[in-house]
């Protein structure tokens, strides 16, 4: 293993985005397999509008408005009463089957999602019990929509130090529970439209030591905590101080402000990474050398805008049909790319997984699959 903690050349003007990036000349861990799960129920914009408690005129215009502003047409909803662990487990069994592994081959289990079954203990413990896994290191990693990317970062570090040999990362998102269906005016759409983009899904990834070729090449994740208030659940942030002492699990998102924030940071991030690759590896454009850039599926419209501005020509969009499935969005898009033949396991193609999440956190993982 050769880890370059300061990968930027002395000629490159040190930037705020990449100065702590981990760069591996030889990967230490790789993705062994990927499993995903989507609930059967598909909810289109018309059905979603019918659920809204609001003026008829607003409900009538809502389906076209959602598609025009976000590009999202449908999303999957889990059955009422479904817990995040259930979706995660469905995906986990698939990932293990694809890898030809059993639960006994796993020594570390990480549950990584925005959602959790309960506040305590870790949802990873619940997944562990339901899957019949005994005596392993099991814990949660939570970083909003970047939870899975952060868990991959943790898994890579554990394998690099020898603290883990084979890690199962699982995620289950039931965002449909947090949608606020009470929308009384167009003004309220500013903070409630984001909830209407959410979908439910499960995802699982097995990470193991690299074969020396495939695996993670660079990892770079960071957070700008001063923007945390732009997106959160519950929408009543003072819930701990209320007399009933219960969380009000409704989704709050100042979509215009967060979109502006992501745009103002994501585009410079991509451009800066491209400049780094140009100087370090003499690439005319690093995005020409990548088989695919897979970004968090915020919305179809937003991804198209960022890709155009950053001159990214190879990307995939799943938000149109799955909505924003939070931390499972990137694994879902990766799975779709493989399903469509855009990527092939073991072919050595390099992919950039780019995350942008409430918090506000941003960053990427470059992986050879």
Short mmCIF file of C-alpha atoms in Angstrom, two decimals:
data_model
loop_
_atom_site.label_atom_id
_atom_site.label_comp_id
_atom_site.label_asym_id
_atom_site.label_seq_id
_atom_site.Cartn_x
_atom_site.Cartn_y
_atom_site.Cartn_z
CA UNK A 1 0.00 0.00 0.00
CA UNK A 2 1.22 3.46 -0.87
CA UNK A 3 -0.93 6.25 0.53
CA UNK A 4 -0.13 9.79 -0.51
CA UNK A 5 -1.52 12.09 2.18
CA UNK A 6 -0.51 15.22 0.28
CA UNK A 7 -1.08 14.29 -3.36
CA UNK A 8 -1.02 17.78 -4.85
CA UNK A 9 2.15 18.78 -6.68
CA UNK A 10 4.09 21.78 -5.49
CA UNK A 11 3.20 23.55 -8.72
CA UNK A 12 -0.48 23.10 -8.10
CA UNK A 13 -2.13 25.91 -6.17
CA UNK A 14 -3.41 24.25 -3.01
CA UNK A 15 -7.20 24.21 -2.95
CA UNK A 16 -9.81 23.98 -0.23
CA UNK A 17 -11.38 20.88 -1.78
CA UNK A 18 -8.54 18.44 -2.38
CA UNK A 19 -5.82 19.21 0.13
CA UNK A 20 -6.75 16.26 2.40
CA UNK A 21 -7.56 13.80 -0.35
CA UNK A 22 -6.33 10.23 0.19
CA UNK A 23 -4.62 8.92 -2.94
CA UNK A 24 -3.60 5.27 -3.30
CA UNK A 25 -1.04 4.24 -5.89
CA UNK A 26 -2.06 0.67 -5.12
CA UNK A 27 -5.64 0.19 -3.86
CA UNK A 28 -6.05 -1.51 -0.48
CA UNK A 29 -9.74 -2.38 -0.78
CA UNK A 30 -12.24 -3.04 -3.52
CA UNK A 31 -15.97 -3.48 -4.05
CA UNK A 32 -16.63 -7.21 -4.25
CA UNK A 33 -20.36 -7.04 -4.94
CA UNK A 34 -23.40 -4.78 -4.91
CA UNK A 35 -27.04 -5.54 -4.13
CA UNK A 36 -30.06 -3.27 -4.32
CA UNK A 37 -33.74 -3.51 -3.49
CA UNK A 38 -36.70 -1.40 -4.60
CA UNK A 39 -40.17 -1.75 -3.05
CA UNK A 40 -42.82 -2.90 -5.52
CA UNK A 41 -45.11 0.10 -5.25
CA UNK A 42 -44.41 2.82 -7.82
CA UNK A 43 -45.89 6.24 -7.11
CA UNK A 44 -46.15 8.71 -9.97
CA UNK A 45 -46.60 12.46 -9.61
CA UNK A 46 -50.36 12.24 -10.12
CA UNK A 47 -50.81 9.74 -7.29
CA UNK A 48 -48.52 11.76 -5.06
CA UNK A 49 -50.50 14.95 -5.76
CA UNK A 50 -53.68 13.13 -4.73
CA UNK A 51 -52.12 12.51 -1.29
CA UNK A 52 -51.60 16.21 -0.67
CA UNK A 53 -53.78 18.03 1.83
CA UNK A 54 -54.05 21.42 0.14
CA UNK A 55 -55.96 23.61 -2.34
CA UNK A 56 -57.30 21.82 -5.42
CA UNK A 57 -55.60 24.30 -7.76
CA UNK A 58 -52.22 23.50 -6.22
CA UNK A 59 -52.83 19.75 -6.37
CA UNK A 60 -53.87 20.00 -10.02
CA UNK A 61 -50.66 21.76 -11.05
CA UNK A 62 -48.34 19.79 -8.78
CA UNK A 63 -47.56 16.78 -11.05
CA UNK A 64 -46.28 18.92 -13.92
CA UNK A 65 -44.55 21.28 -11.50
CA UNK A 66 -42.58 18.43 -9.88
CA UNK A 67 -41.47 17.13 -13.26
CA UNK A 68 -40.61 20.56 -14.61
CA UNK A 69 -38.54 21.58 -11.59
CA UNK A 70 -36.86 18.25 -10.83
CA UNK A 71 -37.37 15.93 -13.81
CA UNK A 72 -38.72 13.26 -11.43
CA UNK A 73 -41.69 11.25 -12.72
CA UNK A 74 -41.95 8.34 -10.28
CA UNK A 75 -40.53 6.96 -7.06
CA UNK A 76 -40.88 3.69 -5.11
CA UNK A 77 -42.68 3.60 -1.76
CA UNK A 78 -42.37 0.85 0.84
CA UNK A 79 -45.42 -0.67 2.52
CA UNK A 80 -46.65 1.13 5.60
CA UNK A 81 -44.75 -0.08 8.65
CA UNK A 82 -41.60 -1.06 6.74
CA UNK A 83 -38.40 -0.32 8.64
CA UNK A 84 -35.08 0.75 7.08
CA UNK A 85 -33.46 -2.49 8.26
CA UNK A 86 -35.92 -4.54 6.20
CA UNK A 87 -34.96 -2.80 2.96
CA UNK A 88 -31.28 -3.03 3.87
CA UNK A 89 -31.51 -6.77 4.55
CA UNK A 90 -33.22 -7.47 1.21
CA UNK A 91 -30.28 -5.79 -0.53
CA UNK A 92 -27.73 -7.49 1.76
CA UNK A 93 -28.83 -11.01 0.86
CA UNK A 94 -28.52 -10.12 -2.81
CA UNK A 95 -25.02 -8.70 -2.37
CA UNK A 96 -23.87 -11.79 -0.48
CA UNK A 97 -25.36 -14.11 -3.10
CA UNK A 98 -23.65 -12.26 -5.94
CA UNK A 99 -20.33 -12.46 -4.07
CA UNK A 100 -20.91 -16.15 -3.30
CA UNK A 101 -20.47 -15.42 0.40
CA UNK A 102 -22.32 -16.32 3.58
CA UNK A 103 -22.83 -14.23 6.69
CA UNK A 104 -19.98 -16.16 8.28
CA UNK A 105 -17.57 -14.59 5.79
CA UNK A 106 -18.31 -11.06 7.10
CA UNK A 107 -16.34 -9.64 10.04
CA UNK A 108 -17.67 -6.07 10.02
CA UNK A 109 -21.21 -4.79 9.43
CA UNK A 110 -21.94 -1.10 8.84
CA UNK A 111 -25.44 0.32 8.55
CA UNK A 112 -25.16 3.60 6.67
CA UNK A 113 -28.28 5.69 6.02
CA UNK A 114 -30.13 8.87 6.86
CA UNK A 115 -32.90 6.73 8.32
CA UNK A 116 -32.76 4.39 11.32
CA UNK A 117 -35.13 1.87 12.85
CA UNK A 118 -34.90 3.49 16.30
CA UNK A 119 -32.71 6.02 18.09
CA UNK A 120 -30.89 3.36 20.12
CA UNK A 121 -29.22 0.93 19.63
CA UNK A 122 -27.50 1.08 16.25
CA UNK A 123 -29.65 -0.20 13.40
CA UNK A 124 -26.63 -2.34 12.45
CA UNK A 125 -27.37 -4.41 15.57
CA UNK A 126 -30.94 -4.98 14.36
CA UNK A 127 -29.71 -5.98 10.89
CA UNK A 128 -27.18 -8.30 12.52
CA UNK A 129 -29.86 -10.04 14.60
CA UNK A 130 -32.32 -10.39 11.72
CA UNK A 131 -29.65 -11.85 9.43
CA UNK A 132 -28.39 -14.26 12.08
CA UNK A 133 -24.87 -12.85 12.17
CA UNK A 134 -23.07 -13.44 15.48
CA UNK A 135 -20.11 -11.82 17.17
CA UNK A 136 -18.88 -9.27 14.66
CA UNK A 137 -18.14 -5.57 14.80
CA UNK A 138 -21.45 -3.87 13.92
CA UNK A 139 -22.12 -0.14 14.01
CA UNK A 140 -23.85 2.74 12.22
CA UNK A 141 -22.31 5.47 10.07
CA UNK A 142 -24.58 8.44 9.52
CA UNK A 143 -23.84 11.33 7.18
CA UNK A 144 -27.14 12.10 5.45
CA UNK A 145 -27.14 11.22 1.73
CA UNK A 146 -23.37 10.65 1.85
CA UNK A 147 -23.70 7.91 4.47
CA UNK A 148 -22.77 5.07 2.12
CA UNK A 149 -19.80 6.98 0.70
CA UNK A 150 -18.62 7.69 4.23
CA UNK A 151 -19.06 4.01 5.14
CA UNK A 152 -16.94 3.04 2.13
CA UNK A 153 -14.29 5.44 3.41
CA UNK A 154 -14.45 3.82 6.87
CA UNK A 155 -14.35 0.31 5.38
CA UNK A 156 -11.30 1.19 3.32
CA UNK A 157 -9.53 2.53 6.41
CA UNK A 158 -10.41 -0.55 8.50
CA UNK A 159 -9.07 -2.88 5.82
CA UNK A 160 -5.96 -0.73 5.37
CA UNK A 161 -5.12 -1.04 9.07
CA UNK A 162 -6.01 -4.72 9.32
CA UNK A 163 -8.94 -4.06 11.66
CA UNK A 164 -11.32 -5.65 9.15
CA UNK A 165 -11.01 -8.13 6.32
CA UNK A 166 -14.46 -8.20 4.74
CA UNK A 167 -17.04 -5.47 5.37
CA UNK A 168 -20.74 -5.55 4.57
CA UNK A 169 -22.21 -2.06 4.19
CA UNK A 170 -26.00 -1.89 4.19
CA UNK A 171 -28.47 0.96 3.81
CA UNK A 172 -32.23 1.26 3.99
CA UNK A 173 -34.07 4.50 3.27
CA UNK A 174 -37.79 5.01 3.90
CA UNK A 175 -37.96 8.68 2.97
CA UNK A 176 -41.67 8.42 2.20
CA UNK A 177 -42.34 8.51 5.95
CA UNK A 178 -40.95 12.03 6.22
CA UNK A 179 -42.97 13.64 3.41
CA UNK A 180 -45.13 16.52 4.63
CA UNK A 181 -48.43 16.16 2.79
CA UNK A 182 -49.91 19.35 4.21
CA UNK A 183 -49.16 22.05 1.66
CA UNK A 184 -51.50 25.01 1.89
CA UNK A 185 -49.86 27.40 -0.58
CA UNK A 186 -47.24 27.78 -3.32
CA UNK A 187 -45.01 29.53 -0.78
CA UNK A 188 -44.87 26.35 1.34
CA UNK A 189 -43.50 24.43 -1.64
CA UNK A 190 -40.16 26.15 -1.05
CA UNK A 191 -39.47 23.87 1.92
CA UNK A 192 -41.83 20.95 1.18
CA UNK A 193 -41.17 20.23 -2.50
CA UNK A 194 -37.94 18.44 -1.60
CA UNK A 195 -39.91 15.85 0.35
CA UNK A 196 -41.99 15.09 -2.73
CA UNK A 197 -38.84 13.95 -4.55
CA UNK A 198 -38.01 11.25 -2.00
CA UNK A 199 -38.19 7.53 -2.72
CA UNK A 200 -37.53 4.34 -0.75
CA UNK A 201 -34.82 1.75 -1.43
CA UNK A 202 -32.25 -0.61 0.04
CA UNK A 203 -28.61 -1.09 -0.94
CA UNK A 204 -25.68 -3.25 0.17
CA UNK A 205 -22.00 -3.38 -0.75
CA UNK A 206 -19.36 -5.96 0.15
CA UNK A 207 -15.86 -4.49 0.51
CA UNK A 208 -12.75 -6.67 0.79
CA UNK A 209 -8.97 -6.36 0.29
CA UNK A 210 -7.90 -5.31 -3.20
CA UNK A 211 -6.35 -7.69 -5.67
CA UNK A 212 -3.73 -4.99 -6.25
CA UNK A 213 -5.47 -3.56 -9.29
CA UNK A 214 -9.15 -3.03 -8.62
CA UNK A 215 -10.35 -0.78 -5.81
CA UNK A 216 -10.36 2.72 -4.43
CA UNK A 217 -7.82 5.10 -5.96
CA UNK A 218 -8.70 8.33 -4.21
CA UNK A 219 -11.15 9.32 -1.50
CA UNK A 220 -12.10 12.84 -0.54
CA UNK A 221 -14.99 13.77 1.74
CA UNK A 222 -15.62 16.98 3.67
CA UNK A 223 -18.34 18.89 5.46
CA UNK A 224 -19.32 22.54 5.77
CA UNK A 225 -21.37 22.48 8.95
CA UNK A 226 -22.47 26.09 8.79
CA UNK A 227 -25.12 25.09 6.23
CA UNK A 228 -26.70 22.25 8.23
CA UNK A 229 -29.96 24.15 8.75
CA UNK A 230 -30.90 24.14 5.04
CA UNK A 231 -32.01 20.49 5.12
CA UNK A 232 -33.03 18.45 8.15
CA UNK A 233 -35.42 15.96 9.75
CA UNK A 234 -37.41 16.70 11.83
CA UNK A 235 -38.52 20.04 10.48
CA UNK A 236 -39.13 21.19 14.06
CA UNK A 237 -35.53 21.40 15.21
CA UNK A 238 -36.52 22.28 18.78
CA UNK A 239 -38.35 18.95 19.25
CA UNK A 240 -36.22 18.00 22.25
CA UNK A 241 -37.42 21.10 24.09
CA UNK A 242 -41.12 20.49 23.48
CA UNK A 243 -43.29 19.17 26.29
CA UNK A 244 -44.10 15.88 24.54
CA UNK A 245 -40.39 15.32 23.87
CA UNK A 246 -41.02 13.44 20.64
CA UNK A 247 -39.45 13.87 17.24
CA UNK A 248 -41.70 15.21 14.52
CA UNK A 249 -40.21 13.30 11.56
CA UNK A 250 -41.05 15.61 8.69
CA UNK A 251 -38.59 16.59 5.99
CA UNK A 252 -37.49 20.22 5.80
CA UNK A 253 -35.51 21.40 2.78
CA UNK A 254 -34.94 24.93 1.60
CA UNK A 255 -34.57 23.65 -1.95
CA UNK A 256 -33.67 26.92 -3.72
CA UNK A 257 -30.94 27.74 -1.19
CA UNK A 258 -29.51 24.22 -1.04
CA UNK A 259 -29.56 23.94 -4.84
CA UNK A 260 -27.67 27.21 -5.05
CA UNK A 261 -25.17 25.97 -2.48
CA UNK A 262 -24.56 22.65 -4.26
CA UNK A 263 -24.22 24.44 -7.58
CA UNK A 264 -21.74 26.95 -6.16
CA UNK A 265 -19.57 24.20 -4.67
CA UNK A 266 -20.08 21.17 -6.95
CA UNK A 267 -19.10 22.86 -10.21
CA UNK A 268 -15.85 24.36 -8.83
CA UNK A 269 -15.14 20.99 -7.17
CA UNK A 270 -15.30 19.15 -10.50
CA UNK A 271 -13.23 21.80 -12.23
CA UNK A 272 -10.60 21.77 -9.50
CA UNK A 273 -10.34 17.99 -9.60
CA UNK A 274 -9.89 18.18 -13.36
CA UNK A 275 -7.05 20.71 -12.96
CA UNK A 276 -5.40 18.45 -10.41
CA UNK A 277 -5.54 15.48 -12.80
CA UNK A 278 -4.23 17.62 -15.66
CA UNK A 279 -1.13 18.62 -13.71
CA UNK A 280 -0.58 15.31 -11.93
CA UNK A 281 -1.27 12.94 -14.80
CA UNK A 282 -1.20 15.22 -17.89
CA UNK A 283 -4.82 14.38 -18.74
CA UNK A 284 -6.49 16.75 -21.17
CA UNK A 285 -9.73 16.16 -19.28
CA UNK A 286 -9.98 13.66 -16.46
CA UNK A 287 -13.62 13.06 -17.31
CA UNK A 288 -12.60 11.58 -20.65
CA UNK A 289 -10.60 8.96 -18.75
CA UNK A 290 -13.48 8.03 -16.48
CA UNK A 291 -15.94 5.40 -17.64
CA UNK A 292 -18.68 7.15 -15.69
CA UNK A 293 -19.38 9.89 -13.16
CA UNK A 294 -22.13 8.82 -10.78
CA UNK A 295 -23.51 11.67 -8.72
CA UNK A 296 -26.03 11.73 -5.91
CA UNK A 297 -29.46 11.70 -7.50
CA UNK A 298 -30.87 14.99 -6.22
CA UNK A 299 -32.92 15.60 -9.34
CA UNK A 300 -32.62 14.97 -13.06
CA UNK A 301 -32.58 18.67 -13.90
CA UNK A 302 -29.86 19.49 -11.39
CA UNK A 303 -27.52 16.68 -12.47
CA UNK A 304 -27.87 17.72 -16.10
CA UNK A 305 -27.04 21.31 -15.21
CA UNK A 306 -23.93 20.43 -13.18
CA UNK A 307 -22.64 17.95 -15.79
CA UNK A 308 -23.02 20.51 -18.54
CA UNK A 309 -21.23 23.22 -16.55
CA UNK A 310 -18.39 20.88 -15.55
CA UNK A 311 -18.18 19.36 -19.06
CA UNK A 312 -18.90 15.86 -17.81
CA UNK A 313 -20.03 13.79 -20.77
CA UNK A 314 -20.45 10.35 -19.19
CA UNK A 315 -22.98 10.18 -16.37
CA UNK A 316 -26.11 8.29 -15.42
CA UNK A 317 -29.40 9.61 -14.04
CA UNK A 318 -31.85 7.44 -12.12
CA UNK A 319 -33.71 10.18 -10.23
CA UNK A 320 -36.26 10.39 -13.04
CA UNK A 321 -37.74 7.02 -12.02
CA UNK A 322 -36.47 6.38 -8.47
CA UNK A 323 -36.55 9.90 -7.08
CA UNK A 324 -34.03 10.91 -4.44
CA UNK A 325 -33.39 7.76 -2.41
CA UNK A 326 -30.87 9.47 -0.13
CA UNK A 327 -27.82 7.32 0.72
CA UNK A 328 -28.96 4.46 -1.54
CA UNK A 329 -29.07 6.70 -4.64
CA UNK A 330 -25.44 6.22 -5.74
CA UNK A 331 -25.48 2.42 -5.24
CA UNK A 332 -28.76 2.29 -7.20
CA UNK A 333 -27.24 4.30 -10.04
CA UNK A 334 -24.10 2.12 -10.02
CA UNK A 335 -26.26 -0.99 -10.20
CA UNK A 336 -28.28 0.49 -13.07
CA UNK A 337 -25.10 1.32 -14.99
CA UNK A 338 -23.94 -2.29 -14.68
CA UNK A 339 -27.39 -3.56 -15.63
CA UNK A 340 -27.39 -1.37 -18.75
CA UNK A 341 -23.91 -2.55 -19.77
CA UNK A 342 -22.26 0.83 -19.20
CA UNK A 343 -19.93 -0.82 -16.67
CA UNK A 344 -18.62 -4.36 -16.28
CA UNK A 345 -17.35 -5.90 -13.05
CA UNK A 346 -13.65 -6.76 -13.26
CA UNK A 347 -13.04 -4.76 -16.43
CA UNK A 348 -10.86 -2.19 -14.66
CA UNK A 349 -13.05 0.76 -15.55
CA UNK A 350 -12.66 3.83 -13.35
CA UNK A 351 -15.74 5.46 -11.88
CA UNK A 352 -16.16 8.64 -9.86
CA UNK A 353 -18.81 8.47 -7.15
CA UNK A 354 -19.75 12.03 -6.24
CA UNK A 355 -21.78 12.90 -3.18
CA UNK A 356 -23.57 16.04 -2.10
CA UNK A 357 -25.62 15.87 1.08
CA UNK A 358 -27.28 17.94 3.75
CA UNK A 359 -24.89 18.88 6.47
CA UNK A 360 -23.58 20.27 4.07
CA UNK A 361 -21.15 17.57 2.93
CA UNK A 362 -19.50 17.05 -0.42
CA UNK A 363 -16.83 14.82 -1.95
CA UNK A 364 -16.00 11.84 -4.12
CA UNK A 365 -14.55 8.35 -4.28
CA UNK A 366 -12.70 7.24 -7.40
CA UNK A 367 -12.84 3.49 -7.78
CA UNK A 368 -11.61 0.98 -10.33
CA UNK A 369 -14.14 -1.82 -10.71
#
